[in-house]
Short mmCIF file of C-alpha atoms in Angstrom, two decimals:
data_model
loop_
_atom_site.label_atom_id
_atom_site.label_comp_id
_atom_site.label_asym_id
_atom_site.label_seq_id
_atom_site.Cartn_x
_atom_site.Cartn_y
_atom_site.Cartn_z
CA UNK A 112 -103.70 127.33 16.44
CA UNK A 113 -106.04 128.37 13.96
CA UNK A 114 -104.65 130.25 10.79
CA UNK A 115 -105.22 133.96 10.93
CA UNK A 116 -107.28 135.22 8.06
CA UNK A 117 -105.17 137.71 5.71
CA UNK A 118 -107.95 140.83 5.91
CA UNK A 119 -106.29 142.37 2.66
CA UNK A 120 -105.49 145.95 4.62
CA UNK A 121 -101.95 147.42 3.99
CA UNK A 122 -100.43 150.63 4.39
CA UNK A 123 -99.31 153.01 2.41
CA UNK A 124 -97.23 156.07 2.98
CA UNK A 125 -96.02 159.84 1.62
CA UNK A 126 -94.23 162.64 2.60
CA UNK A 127 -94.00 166.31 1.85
CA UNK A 128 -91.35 168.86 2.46
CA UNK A 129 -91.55 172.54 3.62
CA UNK A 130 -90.96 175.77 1.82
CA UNK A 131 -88.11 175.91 3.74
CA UNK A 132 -86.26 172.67 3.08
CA UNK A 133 -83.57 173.04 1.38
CA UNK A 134 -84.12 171.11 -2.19
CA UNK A 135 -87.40 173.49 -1.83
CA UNK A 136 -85.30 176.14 -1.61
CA UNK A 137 -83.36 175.63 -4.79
CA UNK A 138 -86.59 174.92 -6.11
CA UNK A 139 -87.97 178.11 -5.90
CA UNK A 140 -85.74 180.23 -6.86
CA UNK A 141 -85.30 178.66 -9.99
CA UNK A 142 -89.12 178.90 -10.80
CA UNK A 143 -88.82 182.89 -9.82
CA UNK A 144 -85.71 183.42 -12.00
CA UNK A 145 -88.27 181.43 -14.45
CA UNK A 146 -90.87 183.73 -13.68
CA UNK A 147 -89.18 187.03 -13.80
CA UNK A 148 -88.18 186.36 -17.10
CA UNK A 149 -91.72 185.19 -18.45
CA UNK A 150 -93.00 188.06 -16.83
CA UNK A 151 -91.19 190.01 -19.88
CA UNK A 152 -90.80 187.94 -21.97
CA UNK A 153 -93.16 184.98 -22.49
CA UNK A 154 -90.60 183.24 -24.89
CA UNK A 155 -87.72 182.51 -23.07
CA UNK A 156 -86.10 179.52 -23.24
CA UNK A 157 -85.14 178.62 -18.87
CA UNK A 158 -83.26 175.20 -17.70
CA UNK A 159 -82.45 177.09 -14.27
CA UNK A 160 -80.83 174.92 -12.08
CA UNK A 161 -79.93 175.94 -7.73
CA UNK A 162 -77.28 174.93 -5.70
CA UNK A 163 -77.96 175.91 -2.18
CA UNK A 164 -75.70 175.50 1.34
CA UNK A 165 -74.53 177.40 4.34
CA UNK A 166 -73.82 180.86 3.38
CA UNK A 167 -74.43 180.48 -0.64
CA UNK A 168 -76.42 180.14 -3.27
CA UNK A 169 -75.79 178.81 -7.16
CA UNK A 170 -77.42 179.66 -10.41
CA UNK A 171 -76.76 177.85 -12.92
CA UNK A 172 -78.52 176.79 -16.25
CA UNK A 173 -79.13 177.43 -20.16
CA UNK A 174 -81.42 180.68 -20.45
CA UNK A 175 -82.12 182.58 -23.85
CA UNK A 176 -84.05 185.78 -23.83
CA UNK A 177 -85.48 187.82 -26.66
CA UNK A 178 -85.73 191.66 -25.20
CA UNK A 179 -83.73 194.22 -23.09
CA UNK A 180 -86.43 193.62 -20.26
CA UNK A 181 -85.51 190.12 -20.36
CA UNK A 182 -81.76 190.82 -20.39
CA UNK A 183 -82.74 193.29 -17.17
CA UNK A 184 -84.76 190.83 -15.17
CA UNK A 185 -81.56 188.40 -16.11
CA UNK A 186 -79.26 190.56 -14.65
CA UNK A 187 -81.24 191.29 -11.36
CA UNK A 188 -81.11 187.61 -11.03
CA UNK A 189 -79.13 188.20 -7.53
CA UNK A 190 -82.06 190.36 -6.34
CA UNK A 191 -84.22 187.80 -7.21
CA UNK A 192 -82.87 185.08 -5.14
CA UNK A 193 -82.30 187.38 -1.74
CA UNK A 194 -86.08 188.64 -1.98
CA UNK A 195 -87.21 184.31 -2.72
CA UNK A 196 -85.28 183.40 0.41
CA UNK A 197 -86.47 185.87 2.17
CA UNK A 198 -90.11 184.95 1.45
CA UNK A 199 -89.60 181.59 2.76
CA UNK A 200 -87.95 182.90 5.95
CA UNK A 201 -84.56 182.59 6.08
CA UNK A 202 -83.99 186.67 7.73
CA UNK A 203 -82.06 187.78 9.87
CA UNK A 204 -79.22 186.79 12.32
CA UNK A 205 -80.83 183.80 13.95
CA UNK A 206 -77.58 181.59 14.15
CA UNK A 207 -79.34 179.78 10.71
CA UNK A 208 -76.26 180.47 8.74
CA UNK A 209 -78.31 180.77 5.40
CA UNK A 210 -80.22 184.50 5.22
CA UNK A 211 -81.45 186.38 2.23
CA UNK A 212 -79.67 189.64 2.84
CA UNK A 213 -75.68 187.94 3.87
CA UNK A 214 -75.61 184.69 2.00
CA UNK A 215 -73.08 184.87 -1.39
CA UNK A 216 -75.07 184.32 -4.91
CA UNK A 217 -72.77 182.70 -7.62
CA UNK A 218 -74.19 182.97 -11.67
CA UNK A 219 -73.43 181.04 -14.33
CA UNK A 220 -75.73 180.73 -17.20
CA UNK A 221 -75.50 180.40 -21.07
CA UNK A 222 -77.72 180.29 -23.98
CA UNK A 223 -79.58 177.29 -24.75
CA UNK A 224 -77.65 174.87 -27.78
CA UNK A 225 -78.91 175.74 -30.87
CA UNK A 226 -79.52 172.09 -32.01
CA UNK A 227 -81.99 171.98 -29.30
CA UNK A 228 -83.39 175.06 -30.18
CA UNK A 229 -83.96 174.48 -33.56
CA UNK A 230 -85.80 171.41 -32.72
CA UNK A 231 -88.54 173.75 -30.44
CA UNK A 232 -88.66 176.22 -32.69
CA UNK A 233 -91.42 176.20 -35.66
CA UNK A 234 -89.86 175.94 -39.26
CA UNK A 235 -86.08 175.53 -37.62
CA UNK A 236 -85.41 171.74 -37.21
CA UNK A 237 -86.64 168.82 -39.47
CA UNK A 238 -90.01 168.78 -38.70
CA UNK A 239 -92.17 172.67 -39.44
CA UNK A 240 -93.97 172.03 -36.23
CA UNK A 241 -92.30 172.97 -32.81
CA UNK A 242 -91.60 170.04 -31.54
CA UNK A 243 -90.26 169.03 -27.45
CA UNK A 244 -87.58 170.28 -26.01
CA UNK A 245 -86.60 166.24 -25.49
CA UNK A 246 -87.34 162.64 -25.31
CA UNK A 247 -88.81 161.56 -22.50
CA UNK A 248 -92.21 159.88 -21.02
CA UNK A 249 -94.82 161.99 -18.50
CA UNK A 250 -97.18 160.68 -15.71
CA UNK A 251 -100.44 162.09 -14.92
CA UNK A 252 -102.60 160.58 -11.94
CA UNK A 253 -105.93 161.09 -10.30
CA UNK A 254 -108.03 159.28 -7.85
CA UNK A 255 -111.31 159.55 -6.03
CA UNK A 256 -109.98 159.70 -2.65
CA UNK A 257 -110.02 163.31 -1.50
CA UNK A 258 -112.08 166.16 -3.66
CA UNK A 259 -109.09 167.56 -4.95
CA UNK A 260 -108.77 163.97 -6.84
CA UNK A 261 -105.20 163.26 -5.36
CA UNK A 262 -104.28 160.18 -3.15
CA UNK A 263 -105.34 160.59 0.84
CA UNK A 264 -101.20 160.26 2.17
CA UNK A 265 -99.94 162.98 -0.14
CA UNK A 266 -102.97 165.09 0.01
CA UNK A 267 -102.38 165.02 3.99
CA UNK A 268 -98.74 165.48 4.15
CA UNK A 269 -98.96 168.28 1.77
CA UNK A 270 -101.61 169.77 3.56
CA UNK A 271 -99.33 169.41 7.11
CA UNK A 272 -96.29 171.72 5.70
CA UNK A 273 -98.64 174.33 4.49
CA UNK A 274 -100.26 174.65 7.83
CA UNK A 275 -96.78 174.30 9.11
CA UNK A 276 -96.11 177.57 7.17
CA UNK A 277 -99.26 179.45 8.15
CA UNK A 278 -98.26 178.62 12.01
CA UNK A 279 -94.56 179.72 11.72
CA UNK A 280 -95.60 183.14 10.02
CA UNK A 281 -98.22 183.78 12.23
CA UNK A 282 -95.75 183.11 14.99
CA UNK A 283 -98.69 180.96 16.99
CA UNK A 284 -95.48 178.11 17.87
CA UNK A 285 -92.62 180.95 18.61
CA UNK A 286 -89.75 179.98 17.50
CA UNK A 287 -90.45 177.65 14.62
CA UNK A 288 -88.23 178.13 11.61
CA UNK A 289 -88.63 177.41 7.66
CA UNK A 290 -86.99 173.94 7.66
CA UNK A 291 -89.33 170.99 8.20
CA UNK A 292 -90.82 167.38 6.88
CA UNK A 293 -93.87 165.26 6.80
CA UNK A 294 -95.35 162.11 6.42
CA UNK A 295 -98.41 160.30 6.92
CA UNK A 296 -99.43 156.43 6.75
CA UNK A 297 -102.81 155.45 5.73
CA UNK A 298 -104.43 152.04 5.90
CA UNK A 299 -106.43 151.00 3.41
CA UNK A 300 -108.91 147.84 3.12
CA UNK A 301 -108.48 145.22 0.44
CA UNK A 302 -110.79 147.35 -1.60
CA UNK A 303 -108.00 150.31 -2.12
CA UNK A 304 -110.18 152.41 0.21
CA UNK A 305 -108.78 154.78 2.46
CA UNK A 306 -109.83 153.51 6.14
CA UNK A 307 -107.43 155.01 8.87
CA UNK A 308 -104.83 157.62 9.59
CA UNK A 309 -101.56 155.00 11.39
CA UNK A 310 -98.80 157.31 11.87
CA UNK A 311 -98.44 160.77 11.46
CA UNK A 312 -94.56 162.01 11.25
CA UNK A 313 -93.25 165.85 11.59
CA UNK A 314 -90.39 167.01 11.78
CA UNK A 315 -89.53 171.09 12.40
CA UNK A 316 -86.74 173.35 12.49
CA UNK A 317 -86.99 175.39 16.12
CA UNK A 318 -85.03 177.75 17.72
CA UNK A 319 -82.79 176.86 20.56
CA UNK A 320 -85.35 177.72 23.16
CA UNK A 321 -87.23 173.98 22.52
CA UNK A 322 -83.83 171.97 22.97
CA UNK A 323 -83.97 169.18 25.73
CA UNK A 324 -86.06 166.49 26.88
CA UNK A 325 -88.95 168.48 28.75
CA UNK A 326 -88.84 171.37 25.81
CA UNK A 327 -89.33 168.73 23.09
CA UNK A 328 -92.25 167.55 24.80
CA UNK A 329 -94.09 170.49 25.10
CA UNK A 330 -93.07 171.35 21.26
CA UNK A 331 -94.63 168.20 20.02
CA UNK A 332 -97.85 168.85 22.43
CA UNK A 333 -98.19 172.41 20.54
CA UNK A 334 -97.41 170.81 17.37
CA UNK A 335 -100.25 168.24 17.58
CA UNK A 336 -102.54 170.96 18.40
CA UNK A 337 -102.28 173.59 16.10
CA UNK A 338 -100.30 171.81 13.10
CA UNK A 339 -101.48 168.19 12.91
CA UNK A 340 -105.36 167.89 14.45
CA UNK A 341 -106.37 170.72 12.13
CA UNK A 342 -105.19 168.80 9.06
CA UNK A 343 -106.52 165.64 9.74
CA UNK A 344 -110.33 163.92 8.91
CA UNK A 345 -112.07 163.39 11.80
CA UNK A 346 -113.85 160.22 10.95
CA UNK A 347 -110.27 158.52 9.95
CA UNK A 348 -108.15 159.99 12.90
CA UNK A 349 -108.32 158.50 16.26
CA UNK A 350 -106.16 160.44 19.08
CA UNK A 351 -106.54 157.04 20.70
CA UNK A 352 -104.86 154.92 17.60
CA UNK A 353 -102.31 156.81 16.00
CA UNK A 354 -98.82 156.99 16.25
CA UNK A 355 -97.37 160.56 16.02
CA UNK A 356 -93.31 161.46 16.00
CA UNK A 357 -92.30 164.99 15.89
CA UNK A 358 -88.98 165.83 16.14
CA UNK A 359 -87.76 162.07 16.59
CA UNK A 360 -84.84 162.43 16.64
CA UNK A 361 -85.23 164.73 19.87
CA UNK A 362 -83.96 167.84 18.58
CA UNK A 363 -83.90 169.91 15.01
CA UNK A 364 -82.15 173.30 15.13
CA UNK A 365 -79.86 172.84 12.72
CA UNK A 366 -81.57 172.32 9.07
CA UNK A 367 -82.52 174.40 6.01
CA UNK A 368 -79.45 175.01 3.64
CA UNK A 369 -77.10 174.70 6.29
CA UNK A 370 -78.46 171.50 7.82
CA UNK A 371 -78.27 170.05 4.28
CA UNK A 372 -77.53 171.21 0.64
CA UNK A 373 -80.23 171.99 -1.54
CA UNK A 374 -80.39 170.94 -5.39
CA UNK A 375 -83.29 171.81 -7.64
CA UNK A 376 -85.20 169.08 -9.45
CA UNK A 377 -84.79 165.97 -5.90
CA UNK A 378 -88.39 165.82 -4.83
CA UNK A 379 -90.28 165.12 -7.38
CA UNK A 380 -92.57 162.25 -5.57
CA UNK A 381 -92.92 165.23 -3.28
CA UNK A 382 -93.67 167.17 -6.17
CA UNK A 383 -96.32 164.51 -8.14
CA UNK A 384 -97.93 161.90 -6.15
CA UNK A 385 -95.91 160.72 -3.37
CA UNK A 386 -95.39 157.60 -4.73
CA UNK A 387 -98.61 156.81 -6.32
CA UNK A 388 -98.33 155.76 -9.52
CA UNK A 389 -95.55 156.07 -11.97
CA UNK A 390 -92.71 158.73 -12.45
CA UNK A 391 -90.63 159.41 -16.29
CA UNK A 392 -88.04 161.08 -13.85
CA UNK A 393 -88.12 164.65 -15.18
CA UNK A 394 -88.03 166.85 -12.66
CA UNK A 395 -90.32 170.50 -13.07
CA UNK A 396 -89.08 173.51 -11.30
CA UNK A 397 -86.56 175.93 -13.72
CA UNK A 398 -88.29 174.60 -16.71
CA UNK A 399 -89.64 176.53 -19.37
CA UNK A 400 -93.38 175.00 -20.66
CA UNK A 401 -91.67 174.16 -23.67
CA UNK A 402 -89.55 171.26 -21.78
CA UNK A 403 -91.94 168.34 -21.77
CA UNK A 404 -90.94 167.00 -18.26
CA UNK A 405 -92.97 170.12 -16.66
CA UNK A 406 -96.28 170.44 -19.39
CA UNK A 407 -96.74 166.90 -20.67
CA UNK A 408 -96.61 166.36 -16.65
CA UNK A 409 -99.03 168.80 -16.23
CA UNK A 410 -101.39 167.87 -19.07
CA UNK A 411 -101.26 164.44 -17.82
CA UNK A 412 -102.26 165.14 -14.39
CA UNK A 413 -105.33 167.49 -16.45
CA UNK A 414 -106.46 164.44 -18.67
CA UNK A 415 -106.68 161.92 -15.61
CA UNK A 416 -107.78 163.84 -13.59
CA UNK A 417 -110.97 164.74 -16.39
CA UNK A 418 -111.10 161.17 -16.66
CA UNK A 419 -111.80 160.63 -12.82
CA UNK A 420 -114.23 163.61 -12.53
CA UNK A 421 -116.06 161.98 -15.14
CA UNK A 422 -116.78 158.59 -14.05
CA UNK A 423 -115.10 156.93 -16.88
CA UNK A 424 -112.76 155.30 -13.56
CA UNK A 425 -112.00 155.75 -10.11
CA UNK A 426 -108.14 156.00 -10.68
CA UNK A 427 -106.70 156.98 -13.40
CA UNK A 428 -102.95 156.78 -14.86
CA UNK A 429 -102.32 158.71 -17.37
CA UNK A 430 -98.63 158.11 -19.95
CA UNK A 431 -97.47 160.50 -22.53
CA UNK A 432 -93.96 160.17 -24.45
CA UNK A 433 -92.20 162.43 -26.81
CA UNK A 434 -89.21 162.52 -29.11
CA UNK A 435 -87.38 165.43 -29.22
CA UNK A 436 -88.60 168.35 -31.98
CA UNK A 437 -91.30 165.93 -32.69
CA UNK A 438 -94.71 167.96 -31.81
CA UNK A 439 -96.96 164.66 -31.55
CA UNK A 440 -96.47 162.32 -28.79
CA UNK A 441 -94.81 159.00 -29.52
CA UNK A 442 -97.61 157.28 -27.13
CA UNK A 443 -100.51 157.58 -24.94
CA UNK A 444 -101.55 155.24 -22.71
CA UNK A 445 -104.51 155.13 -19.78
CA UNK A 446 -104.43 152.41 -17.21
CA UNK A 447 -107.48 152.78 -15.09
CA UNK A 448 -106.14 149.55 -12.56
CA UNK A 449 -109.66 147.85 -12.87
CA UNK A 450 -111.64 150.62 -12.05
CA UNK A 451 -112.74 151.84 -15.61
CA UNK A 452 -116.52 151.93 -16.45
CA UNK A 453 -115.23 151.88 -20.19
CA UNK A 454 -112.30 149.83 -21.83
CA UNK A 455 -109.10 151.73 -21.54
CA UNK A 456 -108.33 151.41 -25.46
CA UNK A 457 -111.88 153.66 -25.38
CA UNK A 458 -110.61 155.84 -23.05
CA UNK A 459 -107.22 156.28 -24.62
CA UNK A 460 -109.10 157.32 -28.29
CA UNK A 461 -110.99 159.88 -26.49
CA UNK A 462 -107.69 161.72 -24.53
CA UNK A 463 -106.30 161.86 -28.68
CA UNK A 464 -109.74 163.53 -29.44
CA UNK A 465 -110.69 166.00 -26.81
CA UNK A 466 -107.01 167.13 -25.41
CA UNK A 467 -104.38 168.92 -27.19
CA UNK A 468 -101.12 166.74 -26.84
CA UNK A 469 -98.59 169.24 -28.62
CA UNK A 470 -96.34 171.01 -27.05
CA UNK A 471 -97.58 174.36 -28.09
CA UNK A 472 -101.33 172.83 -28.23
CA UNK A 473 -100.88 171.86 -24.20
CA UNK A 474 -98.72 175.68 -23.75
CA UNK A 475 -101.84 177.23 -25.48
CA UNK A 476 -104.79 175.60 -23.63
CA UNK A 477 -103.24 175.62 -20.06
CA UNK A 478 -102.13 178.86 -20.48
CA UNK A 479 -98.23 178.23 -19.21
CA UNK A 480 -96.58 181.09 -20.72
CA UNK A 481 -97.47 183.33 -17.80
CA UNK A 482 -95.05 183.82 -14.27
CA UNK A 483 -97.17 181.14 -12.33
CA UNK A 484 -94.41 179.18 -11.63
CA UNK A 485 -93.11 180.17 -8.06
CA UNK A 486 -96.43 178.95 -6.01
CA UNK A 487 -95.73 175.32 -7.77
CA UNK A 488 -92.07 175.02 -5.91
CA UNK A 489 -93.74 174.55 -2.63
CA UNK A 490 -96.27 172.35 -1.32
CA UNK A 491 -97.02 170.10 -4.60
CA UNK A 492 -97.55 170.59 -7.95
CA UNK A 493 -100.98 168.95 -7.90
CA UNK A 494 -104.13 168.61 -5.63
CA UNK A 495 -104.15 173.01 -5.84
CA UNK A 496 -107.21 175.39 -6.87
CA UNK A 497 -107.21 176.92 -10.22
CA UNK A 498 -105.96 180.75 -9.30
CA UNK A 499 -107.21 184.11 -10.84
CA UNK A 500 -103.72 184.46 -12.17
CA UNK A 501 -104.09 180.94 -14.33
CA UNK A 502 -102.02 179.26 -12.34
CA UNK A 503 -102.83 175.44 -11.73
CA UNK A 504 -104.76 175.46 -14.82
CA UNK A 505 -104.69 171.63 -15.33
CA UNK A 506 -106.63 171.24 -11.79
CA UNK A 507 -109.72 172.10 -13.68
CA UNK A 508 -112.34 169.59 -14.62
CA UNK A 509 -113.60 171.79 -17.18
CA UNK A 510 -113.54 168.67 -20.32
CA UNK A 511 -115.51 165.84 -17.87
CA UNK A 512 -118.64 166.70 -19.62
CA UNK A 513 -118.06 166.52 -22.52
CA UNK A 514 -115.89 163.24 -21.57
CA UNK A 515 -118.83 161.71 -20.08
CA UNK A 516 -120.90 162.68 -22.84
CA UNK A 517 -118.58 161.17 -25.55
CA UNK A 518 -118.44 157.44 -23.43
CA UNK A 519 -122.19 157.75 -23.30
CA UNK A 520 -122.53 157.37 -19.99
#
């Protein structure tokens, strides 16, 4: 028998999470306790952590504030939390056991340590400049797969829960609820190019109306139609060649908080790249901009994503490291994986040129003392448009020219 020829195509796979997951849950309402306090104060110090599961919620975390506003907004924390669950969905007596308006909300918070503080604040700790709130190493990653510069599987399975969300609230699949999961499987050619959609997996909470065999059936039909096919590119999906599981297990009414707990800070592949490229391991949501793990993230994600939109490479990996209360970054590093037009010691002198690596140069130039914070918990923290507002500042392309321009291209 003759030897089959190894083509070089693999797959590759992500998943995404709804608003209404639980971990998402916890997720947000730490980013609006964040935000409520920024709102008033665009100082405070937040490490807000959630602890979500049937019937009760947990706020926990290291918070200092600077003004009786801030103090106010800390104290309406409770408030807070009802109205962020019941944005997601969670209302009402629907047998969810989790709702905004009966579940119980625990607080306990104190002020952040003073030997971290002194190290983030200017003229406090060793060094005059205000240095990061800790040690630690950043990813940022782009690639010329989708226009948004994000890889195809997470760009997809982000792009499923969101229209999973826009179905449920329009109330076009009655009786879906918050709770639900994605992921998609792309194969790629030996050339790292996206070539077909494989499988396609979601999985959504429903009311007990869709239980059994014959109910499931015609929940995943509706599913296909008005979640999936809309979210998919025609040229790469093939009705014909795809596999497709909703609900595989055959039935999901129990989820969301009560289904499973919910702890801030566990999806962060959900929340980067789903898997693409490297993670440091610091998670985002609570986090004030001064804590590294959320704006040396973010800045990262801005420089490669520059880097990408300016031909210097068609992927880009970007690496920044810190040491706490030390403002300049212990290293930078680019790995372009053989796609670089330059060399990526070039590439690396021009992020130290034309991007402010700081903490309070990255704060200042992506503008991340403002309450932007909330629309990050859900649906990625990448891959968005620039709002009005400033939020998802570091999507913007605004330094390729000048990139481009400096590699002489």
């Amino acid at each position: 028998m003759a030897k089959r020829k190894d083509s070089g195509h693999y797959l590759f796979t992500s998943e995404s999470v709804s608003m209404g997951h639980p971990d998402k849950v916890s997720d947000q309402i730490s980013d609006a306790i964040l935000d409520s306090l920024l709102a008033v104060d665009p100082n405070a110090r937040v490490a807000c952590e959630t602890f979500c599961t049937t019937g009760l919620v947990v706020v926990g975390g290291e918070i200092t504030v600077h003004n009786q506003k801030a103090v106010e907004a800390l104290n309406n924390a409770e408030f807070t939390v009802r109205d962020t669950i019941r944005d997601i969905g969670y209302t009402g007596d629907l047998g969810m056991k989790f709702d905004a308006d009966s579940c119980g909300v625990m607080r306990t918070m104190h002020s952040q340590s003073t030997d971290i503080s002194q190290g983030v604040t200017a003229g406090k700790g060793l060094h005059k400049e205000q240095g990061a709130g800790d040690q630690g190493l950043m990813f940022g990653y782009a690639c010329s797969e989708t226009p948004s510069l994000m890889p195809l599987t997470i760009d997809l399975s982000h792009k499923l829960v969101a229209q999973h969300a826009k179905i449920r609230q329009a109330n076009k699949i009655k009786g879906l609820r918050p709770d639900a999961k994605s992921q998609v499987t792309v194969q790629y050619d030996k050339n790292h190019k996206p070539v077909r959609i494989d499988t396609v997996v979601l999985s959504t909470q429903h009311a007990p109306m869709w239980n059994g065999k014959a109910k499931q059936a015609q929940l995943k039909k509706a599913v296909i139609k008005h979640i999936i096919e809309p979210c998919m590119p025609k040229k790469m999906y093939d009705p014909k060649n795809v596999t497709i599981h909703v609900n595989p297990t055959g039935q999901f009414e129990v989820g969301g908080p009560h289904g499973d707990v919910g702890l801030t800070g566990r999806k962060i592949i959900v929340d980067t790249y789903g898997g693409r490229g490297r993670h440091g391991g610091g998670a985002f949501s609570g986090k004030d901009p001064s804590k590294v793990d959320r704006s040396a993230a973010y800045m990262g994600r801005y420089i490669a994503k520059n880097i990408v939109a300016a031909g210097l490479a068609e992927i880009c990996e970007v690496q920044l490291s810190y040491a706490i209360g030390v403002a300049q970054p212990t290293s930078v590093h680019v790995e372009t994986f053989e796609t670089g037009k330059i060399d990526e010691s070039t590439i690396s002198r021009l992020v130290r040129e034309h991007f402010p690596l700081t903490p309070v140069g990255i704060i200042k130039h992506l503008g991340l003392r403002k309450p932007i914070y909330t629309k990050t918990a859900a649906h990625g923290h990448f891959g968005r448009k620039p709002g009005a507002d400033g939020s998802f500042s570091w999507e913007k392309t605004d330094r390729a020219a000048r990139l481009k321009k400096a590699a002489k291209l």
